[in-house]
mmCIF file of C-alpha atoms in Angstrom:
data_model
loop_
_atom_site.group_PDB
_atom_site.id
_atom_site.type_symbol
_atom_site.label_atom_id
_atom_site.label_comp_id
_atom_site.label_asym_id
_atom_site.label_seq_id
_atom_site.Cartn_x
_atom_site.Cartn_y
_atom_site.Cartn_z
ATOM 1 C CA UNK A 8 -7.047 -2.068 -23.331
ATOM 2 C CA UNK A 9 -3.961 -2.203 -21.946
ATOM 3 C CA UNK A 10 -3.471 0.914 -20.991
ATOM 4 C CA UNK A 11 -7.200 1.411 -19.619
ATOM 5 C CA UNK A 12 -6.293 -1.535 -17.539
ATOM 6 C CA UNK A 13 -3.099 0.317 -16.292
ATOM 7 C CA UNK A 14 -5.306 3.027 -15.310
ATOM 8 C CA UNK A 15 -7.356 0.890 -13.365
ATOM 9 C CA UNK A 16 -3.967 -0.263 -11.495
ATOM 10 C CA UNK A 17 -3.167 3.302 -11.222
ATOM 11 C CA UNK A 18 -7.061 4.069 -9.661
ATOM 12 C CA UNK A 19 -7.076 0.722 -7.133
ATOM 13 C CA UNK A 20 -3.669 1.942 -6.021
ATOM 14 C CA UNK A 21 -4.775 5.374 -4.965
ATOM 15 C CA UNK A 22 -8.194 4.925 -3.619
ATOM 16 C CA UNK A 23 -6.929 2.264 -1.489
ATOM 17 C CA UNK A 24 -3.546 4.664 -0.264
ATOM 18 C CA UNK A 25 -6.854 6.706 0.412
ATOM 19 C CA UNK A 26 -8.483 4.532 2.467
ATOM 20 C CA UNK A 27 -5.324 3.170 4.463
ATOM 21 C CA UNK A 28 -4.943 6.749 4.948
ATOM 22 C CA UNK A 29 -8.868 7.172 6.359
ATOM 23 C CA UNK A 30 -8.728 3.996 8.671
ATOM 24 C CA UNK A 31 -5.237 5.162 10.157
ATOM 25 C CA UNK A 32 -7.101 8.545 10.796
ATOM 26 C CA UNK A 33 -10.209 7.034 11.871
ATOM 27 C CA UNK A 34 -7.654 4.350 14.183
ATOM 28 C CA UNK A 35 -5.928 7.639 16.131
ATOM 29 C CA UNK A 36 -8.892 9.570 17.205
ATOM 30 C CA UNK A 37 -11.033 6.490 18.458
ATOM 31 C CA UNK A 38 -7.647 5.764 20.879
ATOM 32 C CA UNK A 39 -7.822 9.702 21.473
ATOM 33 C CA UNK A 40 -11.260 8.886 22.665
ATOM 34 C CA UNK A 41 -10.426 6.331 24.713
ATOM 35 C CA UNK A 42 -7.009 7.559 26.202
ATOM 36 C CA UNK A 43 -8.976 11.273 27.217
ATOM 37 C CA UNK A 44 -12.365 10.077 28.869
ATOM 38 C CA UNK A 45 -12.406 8.242 32.234
ATOM 39 C CA UNK A 46 -15.463 6.550 30.945
ATOM 40 C CA UNK A 47 -14.671 2.688 31.187
ATOM 41 C CA UNK A 48 -17.595 2.021 29.184
ATOM 42 C CA UNK A 49 -16.679 4.878 26.301
ATOM 43 C CA UNK A 50 -13.050 3.450 26.300
ATOM 44 C CA UNK A 51 -13.163 -0.238 25.948
ATOM 45 C CA UNK A 52 -15.780 1.087 23.441
ATOM 46 C CA UNK A 53 -13.361 2.849 21.209
ATOM 47 C CA UNK A 54 -10.650 0.651 21.590
ATOM 48 C CA UNK A 55 -12.864 -2.798 20.872
ATOM 49 C CA UNK A 56 -14.289 -0.454 17.618
ATOM 50 C CA UNK A 57 -9.844 0.442 17.039
ATOM 51 C CA UNK A 58 -9.600 -3.208 16.888
ATOM 52 C CA UNK A 59 -12.342 -4.172 14.644
ATOM 53 C CA UNK A 60 -11.468 -1.171 12.181
ATOM 54 C CA UNK A 61 -7.559 -2.393 12.377
ATOM 55 C CA UNK A 62 -8.916 -5.974 11.118
ATOM 56 C CA UNK A 63 -11.704 -5.300 8.668
ATOM 57 C CA UNK A 64 -10.444 -1.855 6.586
ATOM 58 C CA UNK A 65 -6.908 -0.758 7.450
ATOM 59 C CA UNK A 66 -5.060 -3.705 6.890
ATOM 60 C CA UNK A 67 -6.887 -4.955 3.735
ATOM 61 C CA UNK A 68 -6.905 -1.625 2.705
ATOM 62 C CA UNK A 69 -2.568 -1.931 3.767
ATOM 63 C CA UNK A 70 -2.053 -4.810 1.953
ATOM 64 C CA UNK A 71 -3.978 -3.719 -1.194
ATOM 65 C CA UNK A 72 -2.612 -0.545 -1.456
ATOM 66 C CA UNK A 73 1.081 -3.052 -0.922
ATOM 67 C CA UNK A 74 0.407 -4.764 -3.491
ATOM 68 C CA UNK A 75 -1.159 -2.463 -6.422
ATOM 69 C CA UNK A 76 1.927 0.083 -5.952
ATOM 70 C CA UNK A 77 4.640 -2.663 -6.150
ATOM 71 C CA UNK A 78 3.327 -4.270 -9.384
ATOM 72 C CA UNK A 79 2.944 -0.874 -10.702
ATOM 73 C CA UNK A 80 6.454 -0.664 -10.159
ATOM 74 C CA UNK A 81 7.458 -3.724 -11.524
ATOM 75 C CA UNK A 82 5.339 -3.539 -14.183
ATOM 76 C CA UNK A 83 6.258 -0.129 -15.926
ATOM 77 C CA UNK A 84 9.211 1.708 -16.452
ATOM 78 C CA UNK A 85 9.876 3.388 -13.378
ATOM 79 C CA UNK A 86 10.761 0.276 -11.495
ATOM 80 C CA UNK A 87 11.944 0.063 -7.873
ATOM 81 C CA UNK A 88 15.499 0.971 -8.179
ATOM 82 C CA UNK A 89 16.160 3.762 -10.275
ATOM 83 C CA UNK A 90 13.951 7.053 -9.233
ATOM 84 C CA UNK A 91 14.581 7.959 -5.365
ATOM 85 C CA UNK A 92 10.960 8.862 -4.976
ATOM 86 C CA UNK A 93 10.165 4.943 -5.337
ATOM 87 C CA UNK A 94 12.826 3.726 -3.439
ATOM 88 C CA UNK A 95 11.613 5.910 -0.878
ATOM 89 C CA UNK A 96 7.963 4.972 -1.075
ATOM 90 C CA UNK A 97 8.542 1.338 -1.438
ATOM 91 C CA UNK A 98 11.176 1.879 1.979
ATOM 92 C CA UNK A 99 7.828 3.527 3.799
ATOM 93 C CA UNK A 100 5.275 0.808 2.773
ATOM 94 C CA UNK A 101 8.416 -1.911 3.877
ATOM 95 C CA UNK A 102 8.344 -0.427 7.280
ATOM 96 C CA UNK A 103 4.921 0.192 7.681
ATOM 97 C CA UNK A 104 3.383 -2.889 6.856
ATOM 98 C CA UNK A 105 6.192 -4.041 9.202
ATOM 99 C CA UNK A 106 5.021 -1.911 12.381
ATOM 100 C CA UNK A 107 1.152 -2.598 11.671
ATOM 101 C CA UNK A 108 1.033 -6.016 11.266
ATOM 102 C CA UNK A 109 3.730 -7.733 13.850
ATOM 103 C CA UNK A 110 3.493 -4.365 16.376
ATOM 104 C CA UNK A 111 0.096 -2.253 15.833
ATOM 105 C CA UNK A 112 -2.431 -5.123 15.206
ATOM 106 C CA UNK A 113 -0.868 -7.161 19.187
ATOM 107 C CA UNK A 114 -0.840 -4.012 20.258
ATOM 108 C CA UNK A 115 -4.295 -3.330 20.149
ATOM 109 C CA UNK A 116 -5.672 -6.470 20.931
ATOM 110 C CA UNK A 117 -3.679 -5.846 24.508
ATOM 111 C CA UNK A 118 -5.621 -2.491 24.666
ATOM 112 C CA UNK A 119 -9.065 -3.571 24.581
ATOM 113 C CA UNK A 120 -7.947 -5.310 28.358
ATOM 114 C CA UNK A 121 -5.506 -2.476 29.230
ATOM 115 C CA UNK A 122 -6.229 0.578 27.298
ATOM 116 C CA UNK A 123 -4.904 2.218 24.938
ATOM 117 C CA UNK A 124 -1.651 4.419 25.210
ATOM 118 C CA UNK A 125 -0.100 7.520 24.072
ATOM 119 C CA UNK A 126 2.396 6.082 22.177
ATOM 120 C CA UNK A 127 -0.676 4.127 20.130
ATOM 121 C CA UNK A 128 -2.521 7.675 18.958
ATOM 122 C CA UNK A 129 0.761 9.257 17.511
ATOM 123 C CA UNK A 130 2.134 5.907 15.632
ATOM 124 C CA UNK A 131 -1.414 5.751 14.067
ATOM 125 C CA UNK A 132 -0.890 9.437 13.272
ATOM 126 C CA UNK A 133 2.133 8.839 11.754
ATOM 127 C CA UNK A 134 1.044 6.034 9.709
ATOM 128 C CA UNK A 135 -1.867 8.257 8.502
ATOM 129 C CA UNK A 136 0.910 11.326 7.730
ATOM 130 C CA UNK A 137 3.520 8.872 5.909
ATOM 131 C CA UNK A 138 0.688 7.784 3.592
ATOM 132 C CA UNK A 139 -0.051 11.584 3.542
ATOM 133 C CA UNK A 140 3.628 11.639 2.407
ATOM 134 C CA UNK A 141 3.797 9.373 -0.159
ATOM 135 C CA UNK A 142 1.025 10.432 -1.891
ATOM 136 C CA UNK A 143 3.016 14.317 -2.348
ATOM 137 C CA UNK A 144 5.865 11.881 -3.680
ATOM 138 C CA UNK A 145 3.700 10.334 -6.013
ATOM 139 C CA UNK A 146 2.968 13.852 -7.624
ATOM 140 C CA UNK A 147 5.717 15.633 -6.842
ATOM 141 C CA UNK A 148 8.680 12.902 -8.401
ATOM 142 C CA UNK A 149 11.514 14.878 -6.543
ATOM 143 C CA UNK A 150 15.260 13.807 -6.319
ATOM 144 C CA UNK A 151 15.804 12.688 -9.727
ATOM 145 C CA UNK A 152 17.599 8.937 -10.249
ATOM 146 C CA UNK A 153 19.596 6.808 -7.922
ATOM 147 C CA UNK A 154 22.934 7.208 -9.160
ATOM 148 C CA UNK A 155 24.765 4.364 -10.851
ATOM 149 C CA UNK A 156 21.589 3.386 -12.273
ATOM 150 C CA UNK A 157 20.579 3.032 -15.987
ATOM 151 C CA UNK A 158 19.464 5.456 -17.801
ATOM 152 C CA UNK A 159 17.739 3.533 -19.974
ATOM 153 C CA UNK A 160 13.699 2.776 -18.939
ATOM 154 C CA UNK A 161 12.929 -0.855 -18.319
ATOM 155 C CA UNK A 162 9.424 -1.753 -20.777
ATOM 156 C CA UNK A 163 6.091 -1.208 -19.959
ATOM 157 C CA UNK A 164 4.453 -4.579 -18.531
ATOM 158 C CA UNK A 165 1.746 -6.629 -20.235
ATOM 159 C CA UNK A 166 -1.923 -6.241 -20.227
ATOM 160 C CA UNK A 167 -2.714 -9.425 -18.198
ATOM 161 C CA UNK A 168 -0.389 -8.458 -15.500
ATOM 162 C CA UNK A 169 -2.812 -5.076 -15.034
ATOM 163 C CA UNK A 170 -5.905 -7.393 -15.452
ATOM 164 C CA UNK A 171 -4.566 -9.419 -12.674
ATOM 165 C CA UNK A 172 -3.473 -6.770 -10.377
ATOM 166 C CA UNK A 173 -6.914 -5.563 -10.476
ATOM 167 C CA UNK A 174 -8.930 -8.347 -10.073
ATOM 168 C CA UNK A 175 -6.626 -10.049 -8.016
ATOM 169 C CA UNK A 176 -6.361 -6.784 -5.737
ATOM 170 C CA UNK A 177 -10.431 -6.681 -5.944
ATOM 171 C CA UNK A 178 -10.836 -10.214 -4.677
ATOM 172 C CA UNK A 179 -8.685 -10.191 -1.848
ATOM 173 C CA UNK A 180 -10.549 -7.145 -0.608
ATOM 174 C CA UNK A 181 -13.912 -8.485 -0.655
ATOM 175 C CA UNK A 182 -12.233 -11.888 1.010
ATOM 176 C CA UNK A 183 -10.724 -9.566 3.700
ATOM 177 C CA UNK A 184 -14.584 -7.965 4.124
ATOM 178 C CA UNK A 185 -15.641 -11.125 4.203
ATOM 179 C CA UNK A 186 -13.534 -13.021 6.564
ATOM 180 C CA UNK A 187 -13.333 -9.808 8.777
ATOM 181 C CA UNK A 188 -9.203 -10.015 8.479
ATOM 182 C CA UNK A 189 -6.547 -9.415 5.584
ATOM 183 C CA UNK A 190 -6.312 -12.500 4.101
ATOM 184 C CA UNK A 191 -3.864 -11.185 0.638
ATOM 185 C CA UNK A 192 -4.035 -15.235 -1.004
ATOM 186 C CA UNK A 193 -4.091 -14.089 -5.125
ATOM 187 C CA UNK A 194 -2.277 -10.896 -4.136
ATOM 188 C CA UNK A 195 0.587 -13.099 -2.954
ATOM 189 C CA UNK A 196 0.889 -15.347 -5.637
ATOM 190 C CA UNK A 197 0.064 -12.760 -8.554
ATOM 191 C CA UNK A 198 3.013 -10.490 -6.461
ATOM 192 C CA UNK A 199 5.563 -14.006 -7.186
ATOM 193 C CA UNK A 200 4.434 -14.627 -10.859
ATOM 194 C CA UNK A 201 4.491 -10.629 -11.753
ATOM 195 C CA UNK A 202 8.082 -10.278 -10.085
ATOM 196 C CA UNK A 203 9.318 -13.612 -11.641
ATOM 197 C CA UNK A 204 8.402 -12.601 -15.200
ATOM 198 C CA UNK A 205 9.230 -9.276 -15.064
ATOM 199 C CA UNK A 206 12.830 -9.757 -16.446
ATOM 200 C CA UNK A 207 11.037 -10.853 -19.898
ATOM 201 C CA UNK A 208 9.705 -7.464 -20.308
ATOM 202 C CA UNK A 209 11.971 -5.171 -17.981
ATOM 203 C CA UNK A 210 15.147 -5.451 -20.671
ATOM 204 C CA UNK A 211 12.450 -3.407 -23.898
ATOM 205 C CA UNK A 212 13.049 0.112 -24.042
ATOM 206 C CA UNK A 213 9.865 2.071 -22.965
ATOM 207 C CA UNK A 214 9.669 4.920 -25.160
ATOM 208 C CA UNK A 215 8.447 7.147 -22.214
ATOM 209 C CA UNK A 216 8.047 7.146 -18.544
ATOM 210 C CA UNK A 217 4.691 6.029 -17.526
ATOM 211 C CA UNK A 218 2.984 7.656 -14.612
ATOM 212 C CA UNK A 219 2.555 5.157 -11.525
#
């Protein structure tokens, strides 16, 4: 059962990552339509829909994808800083979350009245491309281990970590869809709890890395 819940966590991470990428592509298309048209009605409708998609879909999917990815790194022998592909994925995720929350969302609010810009189209296209690149990293796992990191892999977290990740991630997704904007309450609590408890299992030797 522990293995089954770990697999469900991987499934939820893949599902939300693909959803995040698809919705970023949707934003790119909507903003492209608003930028290309001379019809004010079409432009306003496209930018208003982009703002709605960002709040109801992109934000929740991004939060859930980041949450499940961090929990998988924390609760499996891959860790955060042992392998270059995990470290690069983690860095890209942090940058994307920052840009999405503090830059893109605010700019989309302004574009409802001012109209979309070419920078917004390029930015959302790059967001989708970066997520696709992260998918490739998960499959190829290139570049080996980070120099200086211990060769012995850490342990795998207990069953409750994966159960809480799946149920908490799904609960926050449902809550976000209901209220109309991201509200990762359970995810943040579980991140704090999971990361604080990580040293208890991280020192256990794993027989082999678990695919994340």
